[in-house]
């Protein structure tokens, strides 16, 4: 199998790039990874994995002989014709996608009619067309272009790579798309072939729809709080409708992560740039921002003014099983609480180092029991498994106050209450 699999290049070794590289190496391809970050490449060459993603280090280690890491494109270009691009496209100060890293890669592409630029980075719809134009201007119009958006979720990225709901391949009707499709064949996933613009839009629309689902259920949760209904039952009842489905209906303190926050805003601005006002997405974003802040009002309602109050934050990462802090609801909460004069302590089993880079002044605890000690209130922001199995009796004994706000509806209210604590979820009646 190893002999017959096509070798590939992967440019950009972030979450998407490393998972793609390790995944295709596991399927038997030689994979030539490239990143401009010399320290990161040196780490990878030593066998160290710079990000926390369950199963990734093991997959990289077990396929080490097929994974090659370099800071230049030379080996990737020499040994592979499919060059996957998975560099970051963070938002600019205006909220549009910053495509400078993508353009650096485009400028470095070989002058070649044999190679294919396979875009995995999430880019605004229309990027493929403008890249093709740039390539033509550079005399490189024969280089083929394929859009192959990535749908993996952090925390379950390996599983998502191996068992995707679908693989989307957008091409210009040339054989380049077939070569990418052949690479994915062993996964036996549904493959959707489209033009480049549609593939780009599928990615943005999928993320925007998922974010809309979350903001929708969060608003339902807020109304549940006013009416005494329980959003967990409501979501279950709504999700049993096959047209709606049960996933992404968990109310909480808002969505975070690099993709939803970035892509929803990028799609809204993409529409605006072409003169269309995407009203719905404006509401999705606003609901999410307000949702992150509602916890502060809940704390104030129970504790009064927060100045001098000790608030323990359980979990900092934007979701469990990752150290990623991008767009994390904890960032907004910690900043808002500190602005109110609260004494904030936080604990995360994995993301503390990443959090420290963004919030160096925050007081970090070394364990869950450490963080709740003497706290007037505890707020659960990330539903790490270790928090779900905490001894709430021990928490109650360590705390000064009794208030527990479960920002992810992840705890059993009865268990928390049985320890003499006051439980508040999000929309749980
Ligand atoms: C998302 C998309 O799911 C994935 O397809 C895309 O490739 C990248 O963006 P990711 O950001 O890794 O993946 O995480 P995801 O599991 O989708 O969660 C995003 C955020 O939404 C998290 O903060 C999570 O806590 C929140 N969320 C998710 C909810 O608040 N409620 C839900 O029901 C689901």
CSV table of C-alpha atoms and ligand atoms in Angstrom, one decimal:
chain,number,residue,atom,x,y,z
A,1,UNK,CA,0.0,0.0,0.0
A,2,UNK,CA,2.8,2.3,1.0
A,3,UNK,CA,4.3,2.0,-2.5
A,4,UNK,CA,1.2,2.9,-4.4
A,5,UNK,CA,0.0,5.9,-2.3
A,6,UNK,CA,0.7,9.3,-3.8
A,7,UNK,CA,3.2,11.4,-1.7
A,8,UNK,CA,2.0,14.8,-0.7
A,9,UNK,CA,3.3,18.1,0.6
A,10,UNK,CA,1.6,19.9,3.6
A,11,UNK,CA,2.4,23.6,4.0
A,12,UNK,CA,1.6,24.9,7.5
A,13,UNK,CA,1.9,22.6,10.5
A,14,UNK,CA,-1.0,23.9,12.7
A,15,UNK,CA,-3.9,21.8,13.8
A,16,UNK,CA,-5.2,21.2,10.3
A,17,UNK,CA,-1.8,20.7,8.7
A,18,UNK,CA,-0.5,18.2,11.3
A,19,UNK,CA,-3.6,16.2,11.4
A,20,UNK,CA,-3.8,16.1,7.6
A,21,UNK,CA,-0.1,15.1,7.4
A,22,UNK,CA,-0.4,12.4,10.1
A,23,UNK,CA,-3.6,11.1,8.6
A,24,UNK,CA,-2.3,10.7,5.1
A,25,UNK,CA,1.0,9.2,6.4
A,26,UNK,CA,-1.2,6.7,8.3
A,27,UNK,CA,-2.9,5.9,5.0
A,28,UNK,CA,0.5,5.2,3.5
A,29,UNK,CA,1.7,8.4,1.8
A,30,UNK,CA,5.1,9.9,2.2
A,31,UNK,CA,4.3,13.4,3.6
A,32,UNK,CA,6.6,16.4,3.3
A,33,UNK,CA,5.6,19.0,5.9
A,34,UNK,CA,6.8,22.6,5.6
A,35,UNK,CA,6.5,25.5,8.0
A,36,UNK,CA,8.3,28.9,8.2
A,37,UNK,CA,8.4,28.5,12.0
A,38,UNK,CA,11.9,27.1,12.5
A,39,UNK,CA,11.4,26.3,16.2
A,40,UNK,CA,8.3,24.4,15.4
A,41,UNK,CA,10.0,22.3,12.7
A,42,UNK,CA,12.9,21.6,15.0
A,43,UNK,CA,10.5,20.4,17.6
A,44,UNK,CA,8.7,18.1,15.1
A,45,UNK,CA,12.0,16.8,13.8
A,46,UNK,CA,12.8,15.8,17.4
A,47,UNK,CA,9.5,13.9,17.5
A,48,UNK,CA,7.8,16.5,19.8
A,49,UNK,CA,4.3,17.6,18.9
A,50,UNK,CA,3.7,21.3,19.5
A,51,UNK,CA,0.0,21.1,20.0
A,52,UNK,CA,-2.3,19.1,22.3
A,53,UNK,CA,-4.6,16.9,20.3
A,54,UNK,CA,-5.6,13.5,21.5
A,55,UNK,CA,-4.0,10.7,19.5
A,56,UNK,CA,-1.9,13.0,17.3
A,57,UNK,CA,1.5,12.5,19.0
A,58,UNK,CA,0.9,8.7,18.8
A,59,UNK,CA,-0.1,8.9,15.1
A,60,UNK,CA,2.9,11.0,14.2
A,61,UNK,CA,5.2,8.7,16.2
A,62,UNK,CA,3.8,5.5,14.6
A,63,UNK,CA,4.2,7.0,11.1
A,64,UNK,CA,7.4,8.8,11.7
A,65,UNK,CA,9.3,7.2,8.8
A,66,UNK,CA,6.8,8.6,6.3
A,67,UNK,CA,6.7,12.1,7.8
A,68,UNK,CA,9.4,14.7,6.9
A,69,UNK,CA,9.7,18.2,8.2
A,70,UNK,CA,11.4,21.2,6.7
A,71,UNK,CA,11.4,25.0,6.6
A,72,UNK,CA,11.6,25.2,2.8
A,73,UNK,CA,9.4,23.9,0.1
A,74,UNK,CA,12.3,22.1,-1.8
A,75,UNK,CA,11.6,18.5,-0.7
A,76,UNK,CA,7.9,18.9,-0.8
A,77,UNK,CA,8.1,20.2,-4.4
A,78,UNK,CA,10.7,17.6,-5.5
A,79,UNK,CA,8.8,14.6,-4.1
A,80,UNK,CA,5.1,15.4,-4.4
A,81,UNK,CA,2.8,17.1,-6.9
A,82,UNK,CA,-0.1,17.6,-4.5
A,83,UNK,CA,0.8,20.5,-2.2
A,84,UNK,CA,-1.8,20.9,0.6
A,85,UNK,CA,-1.9,24.5,2.0
A,86,UNK,CA,-3.0,24.7,5.7
A,87,UNK,CA,-1.7,28.0,6.9
A,88,UNK,CA,-3.5,30.3,9.2
A,89,UNK,CA,-6.1,32.8,8.0
A,90,UNK,CA,-6.8,34.8,11.1
A,91,UNK,CA,-9.1,37.8,11.1
A,92,UNK,CA,-7.6,41.2,10.4
A,93,UNK,CA,-8.5,44.2,12.5
A,94,UNK,CA,-11.4,44.7,10.1
A,95,UNK,CA,-12.7,41.2,10.7
A,96,UNK,CA,-12.0,40.0,7.1
A,97,UNK,CA,-9.7,36.9,6.7
A,98,UNK,CA,-6.0,37.8,6.6
A,99,UNK,CA,-4.7,36.0,3.6
A,100,UNK,CA,-1.1,37.1,3.8
A,101,UNK,CA,0.2,33.7,4.8
A,102,UNK,CA,-1.8,32.1,1.9
A,103,UNK,CA,-0.3,34.6,-0.5
A,104,UNK,CA,3.2,34.0,0.7
A,105,UNK,CA,2.7,30.3,-0.1
A,106,UNK,CA,1.2,31.2,-3.6
A,107,UNK,CA,4.3,33.3,-4.3
A,108,UNK,CA,6.6,30.4,-3.3
A,109,UNK,CA,4.8,27.9,-5.5
A,110,UNK,CA,7.0,26.2,-8.2
A,111,UNK,CA,6.5,27.3,-11.8
A,112,UNK,CA,4.9,24.0,-12.8
A,113,UNK,CA,2.1,22.4,-14.8
A,114,UNK,CA,2.5,19.2,-12.8
A,115,UNK,CA,1.9,20.5,-9.3
A,116,UNK,CA,-1.5,21.2,-7.6
A,117,UNK,CA,-2.1,23.7,-4.9
A,118,UNK,CA,-4.7,22.1,-2.7
A,119,UNK,CA,-6.3,24.7,-0.4
A,120,UNK,CA,-7.2,23.4,3.0
A,121,UNK,CA,-7.1,26.7,4.8
A,122,UNK,CA,-10.5,28.3,5.3
A,123,UNK,CA,-10.6,31.2,2.8
A,124,UNK,CA,-13.4,33.6,1.7
A,125,UNK,CA,-15.4,32.4,-1.3
A,126,UNK,CA,-13.7,33.8,-4.4
A,127,UNK,CA,-10.1,33.3,-3.1
A,128,UNK,CA,-9.4,30.4,-5.5
A,129,UNK,CA,-10.4,32.6,-8.4
A,130,UNK,CA,-8.2,35.5,-7.3
A,131,UNK,CA,-5.3,33.1,-6.6
A,132,UNK,CA,-5.6,31.6,-10.1
A,133,UNK,CA,-5.5,35.2,-11.4
A,134,UNK,CA,-2.3,35.9,-9.4
A,135,UNK,CA,-0.7,32.7,-10.6
A,136,UNK,CA,-1.5,33.6,-14.2
A,137,UNK,CA,0.1,37.0,-13.7
A,138,UNK,CA,3.2,35.3,-12.3
A,139,UNK,CA,3.4,33.2,-15.4
A,140,UNK,CA,2.3,30.2,-13.4
A,141,UNK,CA,-1.2,29.7,-14.9
A,142,UNK,CA,-0.6,26.0,-15.5
A,143,UNK,CA,-0.4,25.2,-11.8
A,144,UNK,CA,-3.7,23.5,-10.9
A,145,UNK,CA,-5.8,24.7,-8.0
A,146,UNK,CA,-8.2,22.6,-5.9
A,147,UNK,CA,-10.3,23.7,-2.9
A,148,UNK,CA,-10.5,20.9,-0.3
A,149,UNK,CA,-11.9,22.4,2.9
A,150,UNK,CA,-11.3,20.8,6.2
A,151,UNK,CA,-14.1,20.0,8.6
A,152,UNK,CA,-12.2,18.5,11.5
A,153,UNK,CA,-13.0,19.4,15.1
A,154,UNK,CA,-10.3,20.0,17.6
A,155,UNK,CA,-10.3,17.4,20.3
A,156,UNK,CA,-11.5,14.7,17.9
A,157,UNK,CA,-9.5,15.7,14.9
A,158,UNK,CA,-7.9,12.3,14.1
A,159,UNK,CA,-11.3,10.5,14.3
A,160,UNK,CA,-12.8,13.3,12.1
A,161,UNK,CA,-10.0,12.8,9.5
A,162,UNK,CA,-10.4,9.1,9.4
A,163,UNK,CA,-14.2,9.1,9.4
A,164,UNK,CA,-15.3,12.4,7.8
A,165,UNK,CA,-19.0,13.0,7.1
A,166,UNK,CA,-18.0,14.0,3.7
A,167,UNK,CA,-15.0,15.1,1.6
A,168,UNK,CA,-15.6,18.2,-0.5
A,169,UNK,CA,-13.4,18.8,-3.5
A,170,UNK,CA,-13.8,21.9,-5.7
A,171,UNK,CA,-11.8,22.1,-8.9
A,172,UNK,CA,-11.8,23.7,-12.3
A,173,UNK,CA,-12.8,20.5,-14.1
A,174,UNK,CA,-9.2,19.4,-14.6
A,175,UNK,CA,-7.7,16.1,-13.4
A,176,UNK,CA,-6.2,17.7,-10.3
A,177,UNK,CA,-9.5,17.1,-8.4
A,178,UNK,CA,-9.4,13.4,-9.3
A,179,UNK,CA,-5.9,13.1,-7.8
A,180,UNK,CA,-7.1,14.6,-4.5
A,181,UNK,CA,-10.2,12.3,-4.6
A,182,UNK,CA,-8.0,9.3,-5.1
A,183,UNK,CA,-6.0,10.2,-2.0
A,184,UNK,CA,-9.2,10.2,0.1
A,185,UNK,CA,-10.6,6.9,-1.4
A,186,UNK,CA,-9.4,4.6,1.4
A,187,UNK,CA,-11.6,6.5,3.9
A,188,UNK,CA,-14.7,5.4,1.9
A,189,UNK,CA,-16.4,8.8,2.8
A,190,UNK,CA,-19.1,10.5,0.6
A,191,UNK,CA,-17.2,12.7,-1.8
A,192,UNK,CA,-18.8,15.8,-3.1
A,193,UNK,CA,-17.3,17.3,-6.3
A,194,UNK,CA,-18.0,21.0,-7.0
A,195,UNK,CA,-16.5,24.1,-8.5
A,196,UNK,CA,-13.9,26.0,-6.5
A,197,UNK,CA,-16.3,28.8,-5.3
A,198,UNK,CA,-18.9,26.3,-4.1
A,199,UNK,CA,-16.4,24.3,-2.1
A,200,UNK,CA,-15.1,27.5,-0.5
A,201,UNK,CA,-18.7,28.5,0.4
A,202,UNK,CA,-19.6,25.0,1.8
A,203,UNK,CA,-17.0,25.4,4.5
A,204,UNK,CA,-18.1,28.9,5.5
A,205,UNK,CA,-21.8,28.0,5.3
A,206,UNK,CA,-21.3,24.9,7.4
A,207,UNK,CA,-19.5,26.7,10.2
A,208,UNK,CA,-22.0,29.6,10.1
A,209,UNK,CA,-25.0,27.2,10.3
A,210,UNK,CA,-23.5,25.3,13.2
A,211,UNK,CA,-22.8,28.6,15.0
A,212,UNK,CA,-26.4,29.6,14.3
A,213,UNK,CA,-27.6,26.4,15.9
A,214,UNK,CA,-25.6,27.2,19.0
A,215,UNK,CA,-26.8,30.9,19.2
A,216,UNK,CA,-30.3,29.7,18.6
A,217,UNK,CA,-30.3,27.2,21.5
A,218,UNK,CA,-28.6,29.7,23.7
A,219,UNK,CA,-31.4,32.2,23.1
A,220,UNK,CA,-33.9,29.4,23.8
A,221,UNK,CA,-32.0,28.7,27.0
A,222,UNK,CA,-32.3,32.4,28.0
A,223,UNK,CA,-36.0,32.3,27.4
A,224,UNK,CA,-36.2,29.0,29.4
A,225,UNK,CA,-34.7,30.9,32.3
A,226,UNK,CA,-37.5,33.4,32.2
A,227,UNK,CA,-40.3,30.8,31.7
A,228,UNK,CA,-39.1,27.9,34.0
A,229,UNK,CA,-38.6,25.5,31.1
A,230,UNK,CA,-35.6,23.2,31.0
A,231,UNK,CA,-33.4,23.7,27.9
A,232,UNK,CA,-32.0,20.2,28.1
A,233,UNK,CA,-35.5,18.7,27.7
A,234,UNK,CA,-36.4,21.3,25.1
A,235,UNK,CA,-33.2,20.6,23.0
A,236,UNK,CA,-33.9,16.9,23.2
A,237,UNK,CA,-37.4,17.3,22.1
A,238,UNK,CA,-36.5,19.6,19.3
A,239,UNK,CA,-33.5,17.5,18.2
A,240,UNK,CA,-35.6,14.4,17.9
A,241,UNK,CA,-37.1,16.0,14.8
A,242,UNK,CA,-35.0,14.3,12.1
A,243,UNK,CA,-35.0,17.6,10.1
A,244,UNK,CA,-33.3,19.4,13.0
A,245,UNK,CA,-31.1,16.7,14.6
A,246,UNK,CA,-29.7,16.5,18.1
A,247,UNK,CA,-26.2,17.8,17.5
A,248,UNK,CA,-25.0,21.4,18.3
A,249,UNK,CA,-28.0,22.1,20.5
A,250,UNK,CA,-26.1,22.3,23.8
A,251,UNK,CA,-26.7,25.7,25.5
A,252,UNK,CA,-23.8,27.2,27.3
A,253,UNK,CA,-21.6,30.2,27.7
A,254,UNK,CA,-21.2,30.7,24.0
A,255,UNK,CA,-19.1,29.1,21.2
A,256,UNK,CA,-15.4,29.8,21.0
A,257,UNK,CA,-12.5,28.4,18.9
A,258,UNK,CA,-10.7,29.8,16.0
A,259,UNK,CA,-13.1,28.6,13.3
A,260,UNK,CA,-16.6,29.7,14.4
A,261,UNK,CA,-15.6,33.1,15.6
A,262,UNK,CA,-13.5,33.8,12.5
A,263,UNK,CA,-15.6,32.2,9.9
A,264,UNK,CA,-19.0,33.6,10.9
A,265,UNK,CA,-17.6,37.1,10.9
A,266,UNK,CA,-15.7,36.4,7.6
A,267,UNK,CA,-18.8,35.2,5.9
A,268,UNK,CA,-20.8,38.2,7.1
A,269,UNK,CA,-18.1,40.6,5.8
A,270,UNK,CA,-17.7,38.7,2.6
A,271,UNK,CA,-21.4,39.2,2.0
A,272,UNK,CA,-21.1,42.9,3.0
A,273,UNK,CA,-18.1,43.4,0.7
A,274,UNK,CA,-20.3,42.4,-2.2
A,275,UNK,CA,-23.2,44.6,-1.0
A,276,UNK,CA,-25.3,42.0,0.8
A,277,UNK,CA,-26.3,42.6,4.4
A,278,UNK,CA,-26.3,39.1,6.1
A,279,UNK,CA,-28.7,40.0,8.9
A,280,UNK,CA,-28.9,36.6,10.5
A,281,UNK,CA,-25.2,36.3,11.1
A,282,UNK,CA,-25.1,39.7,12.8
A,283,UNK,CA,-27.5,38.3,15.4
A,284,UNK,CA,-25.6,35.0,15.7
A,285,UNK,CA,-22.4,36.9,16.6
A,286,UNK,CA,-24.2,39.3,19.0
A,287,UNK,CA,-26.0,36.6,20.8
A,288,UNK,CA,-22.7,34.8,21.3
A,289,UNK,CA,-21.0,37.8,22.7
A,290,UNK,CA,-23.8,38.5,25.1
A,291,UNK,CA,-24.0,34.8,26.1
A,292,UNK,CA,-20.3,35.0,27.3
A,293,UNK,CA,-21.2,38.0,29.5
A,294,UNK,CA,-24.4,36.7,31.0
A,295,UNK,CA,-22.5,34.7,33.6
A,296,UNK,CA,-21.3,38.0,35.1
A,297,UNK,CA,-24.9,39.1,35.6
A,298,UNK,CA,-25.8,35.8,37.2
A,299,UNK,CA,-22.9,36.1,39.6
A,300,UNK,CA,-24.0,39.7,40.5
A,301,UNK,CA,-27.6,38.6,41.1
A,302,UNK,CA,-26.4,36.0,43.6
A,303,UNK,CA,-23.4,37.8,45.2
A,304,UNK,CA,-24.1,41.5,44.7
A,305,UNK,CA,-21.2,43.7,43.7
A,306,UNK,CA,-18.3,41.5,42.6
A,307,UNK,CA,-15.5,43.7,43.9
A,308,UNK,CA,-13.3,41.7,46.2
A,309,UNK,CA,-15.3,38.5,45.6
A,310,UNK,CA,-13.2,35.3,44.9
A,311,UNK,CA,-14.4,33.7,41.7
A,312,UNK,CA,-13.0,30.3,40.6
A,313,UNK,CA,-13.0,29.5,36.9
A,314,UNK,CA,-13.0,25.8,36.1
A,315,UNK,CA,-11.6,25.4,32.6
A,316,UNK,CA,-10.1,27.9,30.2
A,317,UNK,CA,-9.8,26.1,26.8
A,318,UNK,CA,-12.6,26.9,24.3
A,319,UNK,CA,-13.7,23.3,24.7
A,320,UNK,CA,-12.3,20.1,26.3
A,321,UNK,CA,-9.5,18.0,24.9
A,322,UNK,CA,-7.6,20.9,23.5
A,323,UNK,CA,-5.1,23.5,24.7
A,324,UNK,CA,-6.5,26.0,22.2
A,325,UNK,CA,-7.5,29.3,23.8
A,326,UNK,CA,-8.5,31.1,20.6
A,327,UNK,CA,-11.9,32.7,21.0
A,328,UNK,CA,-12.4,31.0,24.4
A,329,UNK,CA,-15.4,32.2,26.4
A,330,UNK,CA,-13.1,32.2,29.5
A,331,UNK,CA,-11.1,35.2,28.0
A,332,UNK,CA,-14.2,37.4,28.0
A,333,UNK,CA,-15.4,36.1,31.4
A,334,UNK,CA,-12.0,36.6,33.1
A,335,UNK,CA,-11.7,40.1,31.7
A,336,UNK,CA,-15.2,41.1,32.6
A,337,UNK,CA,-14.9,39.8,36.2
A,338,UNK,CA,-11.6,41.5,36.7
A,339,UNK,CA,-13.1,44.7,35.4
A,340,UNK,CA,-15.8,44.3,38.1
A,341,UNK,CA,-13.0,44.1,40.7
A,342,UNK,CA,-13.4,40.3,41.4
A,343,UNK,CA,-10.5,38.2,42.4
A,344,UNK,CA,-10.3,35.6,39.6
A,345,UNK,CA,-8.4,32.3,39.9
A,346,UNK,CA,-8.5,29.8,37.1
A,347,UNK,CA,-7.5,26.2,36.5
A,348,UNK,CA,-7.3,24.2,33.3
A,349,UNK,CA,-5.8,20.7,33.1
A,350,UNK,CA,-4.1,21.4,29.8
A,351,UNK,CA,-4.5,25.0,28.5
A,352,UNK,CA,-2.8,26.9,31.3
A,353,UNK,CA,0.4,27.5,29.4
A,354,UNK,CA,-1.6,28.8,26.4
A,355,UNK,CA,-3.8,30.9,28.6
A,356,UNK,CA,-0.8,32.4,30.3
A,357,UNK,CA,0.4,33.8,27.0
A,358,UNK,CA,-2.8,35.8,26.6
A,359,UNK,CA,-3.6,36.5,30.2
A,360,UNK,CA,-0.2,36.6,32.0
A,361,UNK,CA,-1.7,38.5,35.0
A,362,UNK,CA,-4.4,36.0,35.9
A,363,UNK,CA,-4.0,33.9,39.0
A,364,UNK,CA,-3.6,30.2,37.9
A,365,UNK,CA,-4.3,27.3,40.3
A,366,UNK,CA,-2.6,23.9,40.1
A,367,UNK,CA,-5.7,21.7,40.5
A,368,UNK,CA,-9.5,21.9,40.6
A,369,UNK,CA,-9.6,21.7,44.4
A,370,UNK,CA,-6.9,24.3,44.6
A,371,UNK,CA,-8.9,26.7,42.5
A,372,UNK,CA,-12.1,26.4,44.4
A,373,UNK,CA,-10.4,26.9,47.8
A,374,UNK,CA,-11.9,29.9,49.6
A,375,UNK,CA,-14.0,30.8,46.4
A,376,UNK,CA,-17.2,32.7,46.8
A,377,UNK,CA,-18.4,31.2,43.6
A,378,UNK,CA,-17.3,28.6,41.0
A,379,UNK,CA,-17.9,28.9,37.3
A,380,UNK,CA,-17.4,25.9,35.0
A,381,UNK,CA,-16.5,27.1,31.6
A,382,UNK,CA,-14.9,24.0,29.9
A,383,UNK,CA,-16.5,20.6,30.5
A,384,UNK,CA,-13.2,18.7,31.0
A,385,UNK,CA,-14.0,15.1,32.2
A,386,UNK,CA,-12.1,15.6,35.5
A,387,UNK,CA,-14.5,18.4,36.5
A,388,UNK,CA,-17.5,16.1,35.9
A,389,UNK,CA,-16.2,13.6,38.4
A,390,UNK,CA,-15.2,16.1,41.0
A,391,UNK,CA,-16.2,15.4,44.6
A,392,UNK,CA,-18.6,18.2,45.2
A,393,UNK,CA,-18.5,17.4,48.9
A,394,UNK,CA,-14.8,18.2,48.8
A,395,UNK,CA,-15.5,21.3,46.8
A,396,UNK,CA,-18.2,22.5,49.2
A,397,UNK,CA,-15.8,22.0,52.1
A,398,UNK,CA,-13.0,24.0,50.3
A,399,UNK,CA,-15.2,26.9,49.2
A,400,UNK,CA,-16.1,30.0,51.2
A,401,UNK,CA,-19.4,30.5,49.4
A,402,UNK,CA,-21.9,28.0,47.9
A,403,UNK,CA,-22.6,29.2,44.3
A,404,UNK,CA,-21.7,26.9,41.4
A,405,UNK,CA,-22.5,28.2,37.9
A,406,UNK,CA,-22.4,25.4,35.3
A,407,UNK,CA,-21.6,27.2,32.1
A,408,UNK,CA,-21.9,24.0,30.0
A,409,UNK,CA,-24.8,22.3,31.7
A,410,UNK,CA,-22.4,19.4,32.2
A,411,UNK,CA,-22.9,18.7,35.9
A,412,UNK,CA,-25.7,16.8,37.7
A,413,UNK,CA,-27.5,19.5,39.6
A,414,UNK,CA,-28.7,17.0,42.2
A,415,UNK,CA,-25.2,15.9,43.0
A,416,UNK,CA,-24.0,19.5,43.4
A,417,UNK,CA,-27.0,20.4,45.5
A,418,UNK,CA,-26.6,17.3,47.7
A,419,UNK,CA,-23.2,18.7,48.7
A,420,UNK,CA,-25.0,21.8,50.1
A,421,UNK,CA,-24.1,24.0,47.1
A,422,UNK,CA,-26.3,26.3,45.0
A,423,UNK,CA,-26.5,25.1,41.4
A,424,UNK,CA,-27.2,27.3,38.4
A,425,UNK,CA,-27.0,26.0,34.9
A,426,UNK,CA,-27.8,27.8,31.6
A,427,UNK,CA,-31.5,27.6,30.9
A,428,UNK,CA,-32.2,24.7,33.2
A,429,UNK,CA,-35.4,26.0,34.6
B,1,LIG,C1,-15.6,23.7,14.4
B,1,LIG,C2,-16.4,22.9,13.4
B,1,LIG,O1,-17.2,22.0,14.2
B,1,LIG,C3,-15.5,22.1,12.5
B,1,LIG,O2,-16.3,21.4,11.5
B,1,LIG,C4,-14.6,23.1,11.7
B,1,LIG,O3,-13.7,22.4,10.9
B,1,LIG,C5,-13.8,24.0,12.7
B,1,LIG,O4,-14.7,24.6,13.6
B,1,LIG,P1,-14.1,23.3,16.5
B,1,LIG,O5,-13.9,24.8,16.6
B,1,LIG,O6,-12.9,22.4,16.7
B,1,LIG,O7,-14.8,22.8,15.2
B,1,LIG,O8,-15.0,22.9,17.7
B,1,LIG,P2,-16.6,22.5,17.9
B,1,LIG,O9,-16.7,21.1,18.5
B,1,LIG,O10,-17.4,22.7,16.7
B,1,LIG,O11,-17.0,23.5,19.0
B,1,LIG,C6,-16.9,24.9,18.8
B,1,LIG,C7,-17.5,25.7,20.0
B,1,LIG,O12,-18.9,25.6,20.1
B,1,LIG,C8,-16.9,25.3,21.3
B,1,LIG,O13,-16.6,26.4,22.1
B,1,LIG,C9,-18.1,24.5,21.9
B,1,LIG,O14,-18.1,24.5,23.3
B,1,LIG,C10,-19.3,25.2,21.4
B,1,LIG,N1,-20.5,24.4,21.3
B,1,LIG,C11,-20.5,23.3,20.4
B,1,LIG,C12,-21.6,24.8,22.0
B,1,LIG,O15,-21.6,25.8,22.7
B,1,LIG,N2,-22.8,24.0,21.9
B,1,LIG,C13,-22.8,22.9,21.0
B,1,LIG,O16,-23.9,22.3,21.0
B,1,LIG,C14,-21.7,22.6,20.3
